[in-house]
C-alpha positions as protocol buffer text, in pm:
chain_id: "A"
residue {
  index: 1
  type: UNK
  ca { x: 6486 y: 8811 z: 7429 }
}
residue {
  index: 2
  type: UNK
  ca { x: 6631 y: 8913 z: 7780 }
}
residue {
  index: 3
  type: UNK
  ca { x: 6493 y: 9178 z: 8014 }
}
residue {
  index: 4
  type: UNK
  ca { x: 6653 y: 9495 z: 8139 }
}
residue {
  index: 5
  type: UNK
  ca { x: 6813 y: 9479 z: 8479 }
}
residue {
  index: 6
  type: UNK
  ca { x: 6665 y: 9770 z: 8721 }
}
residue {
  index: 7
  type: UNK
  ca { x: 7012 y: 9992 z: 8746 }
}
residue {
  index: 8
  type: UNK
  ca { x: 7140 y: 10027 z: 9176 }
}
residue {
  index: 9
  type: UNK
  ca { x: 7191 y: 10353 z: 9187 }
}
residue {
  index: 10
  type: UNK
  ca { x: 6862 y: 10584 z: 9259 }
}
residue {
  index: 11
  type: UNK
  ca { x: 6760 y: 10847 z: 8962 }
}
residue {
  index: 12
  type: UNK
  ca { x: 6808 y: 11139 z: 9013 }
}
residue {
  index: 13
  type: UNK
  ca { x: 7169 y: 11167 z: 9209 }
}
residue {
  index: 14
  type: UNK
  ca { x: 7563 y: 11324 z: 9114 }
}
residue {
  index: 15
  type: UNK
  ca { x: 7753 y: 11044 z: 8886 }
}
residue {
  index: 16
  type: UNK
  ca { x: 8131 y: 11080 z: 8819 }
}
residue {
  index: 17
  type: UNK
  ca { x: 8218 y: 10966 z: 8507 }
}
residue {
  index: 18
  type: UNK
  ca { x: 8632 y: 10910 z: 8427 }
}
residue {
  index: 19
  type: UNK
  ca { x: 8759 y: 10943 z: 8051 }
}
residue {
  index: 20
  type: UNK
  ca { x: 9114 y: 10907 z: 7954 }
}
residue {
  index: 21
  type: UNK
  ca { x: 9225 y: 10925 z: 7652 }
}
residue {
  index: 22
  type: UNK
  ca { x: 9596 y: 11125 z: 7467 }
}
residue {
  index: 23
  type: UNK
  ca { x: 9712 y: 11481 z: 7675 }
}
residue {
  index: 24
  type: UNK
  ca { x: 9685 y: 11651 z: 7338 }
}
residue {
  index: 25
  type: UNK
  ca { x: 9500 y: 12014 z: 7302 }
}
residue {
  index: 26
  type: UNK
  ca { x: 9111 y: 11842 z: 7152 }
}
residue {
  index: 27
  type: UNK
  ca { x: 9053 y: 11617 z: 7386 }
}
residue {
  index: 28
  type: UNK
  ca { x: 8932 y: 11789 z: 7706 }
}
residue {
  index: 29
  type: UNK
  ca { x: 8739 y: 11997 z: 7465 }
}
residue {
  index: 30
  type: UNK
  ca { x: 8622 y: 11676 z: 7219 }
}
residue {
  index: 31
  type: UNK
  ca { x: 8519 y: 11568 z: 7636 }
}
residue {
  index: 32
  type: UNK
  ca { x: 8330 y: 11832 z: 7727 }
}
residue {
  index: 33
  type: UNK
  ca { x: 8125 y: 11847 z: 7397 }
}
residue {
  index: 34
  type: UNK
  ca { x: 8017 y: 11490 z: 7419 }
}
residue {
  index: 35
  type: UNK
  ca { x: 7950 y: 11533 z: 7778 }
}
residue {
  index: 36
  type: UNK
  ca { x: 7770 y: 11864 z: 7726 }
}
residue {
  index: 37
  type: UNK
  ca { x: 7541 y: 11734 z: 7500 }
}
residue {
  index: 38
  type: UNK
  ca { x: 7340 y: 11480 z: 7739 }
}
residue {
  index: 39
  type: UNK
  ca { x: 7384 y: 11693 z: 8065 }
}
residue {
  index: 40
  type: UNK
  ca { x: 7231 y: 12055 z: 8078 }
}
residue {
  index: 41
  type: UNK
  ca { x: 7408 y: 12296 z: 8298 }
}
residue {
  index: 42
  type: UNK
  ca { x: 7694 y: 12135 z: 8420 }
}
residue {
  index: 43
  type: UNK
  ca { x: 7867 y: 12256 z: 8702 }
}
residue {
  index: 44
  type: UNK
  ca { x: 8225 y: 12425 z: 8608 }
}
residue {
  index: 45
  type: UNK
  ca { x: 8406 y: 12261 z: 8921 }
}
residue {
  index: 46
  type: UNK
  ca { x: 8229 y: 11911 z: 8801 }
}
residue {
  index: 47
  type: UNK
  ca { x: 8500 y: 11831 z: 8641 }
}
residue {
  index: 48
  type: UNK
  ca { x: 8928 y: 11765 z: 8714 }
}
residue {
  index: 49
  type: UNK
  ca { x: 9143 y: 11654 z: 8535 }
}
residue {
  index: 50
  type: UNK
  ca { x: 9460 y: 11490 z: 8603 }
}
residue {
  index: 51
  type: UNK
  ca { x: 9742 y: 11376 z: 8414 }
}
residue {
  index: 52
  type: UNK
  ca { x: 9969 y: 11131 z: 8347 }
}
residue {
  index: 53
  type: UNK
  ca { x: 10305 y: 11059 z: 8503 }
}
residue {
  index: 54
  type: UNK
  ca { x: 10443 y: 11128 z: 8144 }
}
residue {
  index: 55
  type: UNK
  ca { x: 10174 y: 11344 z: 8126 }
}
residue {
  index: 56
  type: UNK
  ca { x: 10149 y: 11180 z: 7797 }
}
residue {
  index: 57
  type: UNK
  ca { x: 9778 y: 11093 z: 7925 }
}
residue {
  index: 58
  type: UNK
  ca { x: 9523 y: 11327 z: 8078 }
}
residue {
  index: 59
  type: UNK
  ca { x: 9227 y: 11138 z: 8300 }
}
residue {
  index: 60
  type: UNK
  ca { x: 8923 y: 11427 z: 8338 }
}
residue {
  index: 61
  type: UNK
  ca { x: 8674 y: 11316 z: 8541 }
}
residue {
  index: 62
  type: UNK
  ca { x: 8313 y: 11494 z: 8536 }
}
residue {
  index: 63
  type: UNK
  ca { x: 8097 y: 11456 z: 8732 }
}
residue {
  index: 64
  type: UNK
  ca { x: 7741 y: 11518 z: 8698 }
}
residue {
  index: 65
  type: UNK
  ca { x: 7388 y: 11477 z: 8812 }
}
residue {
  index: 66
  type: UNK
  ca { x: 7248 y: 11241 z: 8647 }
}
residue {
  index: 67
  type: UNK
  ca { x: 6876 y: 11223 z: 8586 }
}
residue {
  index: 68
  type: UNK
  ca { x: 6794 y: 10811 z: 8441 }
}
residue {
  index: 69
  type: UNK
  ca { x: 7051 y: 10479 z: 8367 }
}
residue {
  index: 70
  type: UNK
  ca { x: 6952 y: 10554 z: 8027 }
}
residue {
  index: 71
  type: UNK
  ca { x: 7141 y: 10906 z: 8008 }
}
residue {
  index: 72
  type: UNK
  ca { x: 7448 y: 10763 z: 8146 }
}
residue {
  index: 73
  type: UNK
  ca { x: 7408 y: 10463 z: 7828 }
}
residue {
  index: 74
  type: UNK
  ca { x: 7416 y: 10714 z: 7598 }
}
residue {
  index: 75
  type: UNK
  ca { x: 7694 y: 10949 z: 7720 }
}
residue {
  index: 76
  type: UNK
  ca { x: 7870 y: 10604 z: 7786 }
}
residue {
  index: 77
  type: UNK
  ca { x: 7872 y: 10535 z: 7378 }
}
residue {
  index: 78
  type: UNK
  ca { x: 7892 y: 10851 z: 7309 }
}
residue {
  index: 79
  type: UNK
  ca { x: 8236 y: 10857 z: 7456 }
}
residue {
  index: 80
  type: UNK
  ca { x: 8365 y: 10514 z: 7287 }
}
residue {
  index: 81
  type: UNK
  ca { x: 8264 y: 10617 z: 6983 }
}
residue {
  index: 82
  type: UNK
  ca { x: 8538 y: 10917 z: 6990 }
}
residue {
  index: 83
  type: UNK
  ca { x: 8845 y: 10820 z: 6841 }
}
residue {
  index: 84
  type: UNK
  ca { x: 9024 y: 11013 z: 7102 }
}
residue {
  index: 85
  type: UNK
  ca { x: 8859 y: 10854 z: 7383 }
}
residue {
  index: 86
  type: UNK
  ca { x: 9118 y: 10553 z: 7563 }
}
residue {
  index: 87
  type: UNK
  ca { x: 8890 y: 10455 z: 7815 }
}
residue {
  index: 88
  type: UNK
  ca { x: 8534 y: 10550 z: 7980 }
}
residue {
  index: 89
  type: UNK
  ca { x: 8492 y: 10453 z: 8337 }
}
């Protein structure tokens, strides 16, 4: 049975999550809904968006106060299960 590797991060910490998907009306709403399920007290200024050059895609960066590696793993798993998400970094 593999042993769990300790995280290189020191928790709690500020951690940016970048999510890329098609630039649609529902993409940003869906991503924020997922993040808010796992992060309490998400600050307004913690969210940045940037459309691609031709505006086909939207990159959303959300900086959260991460409490644990398990929290981050759960968030990434939920984001990757969302059909609107192309990439979660």
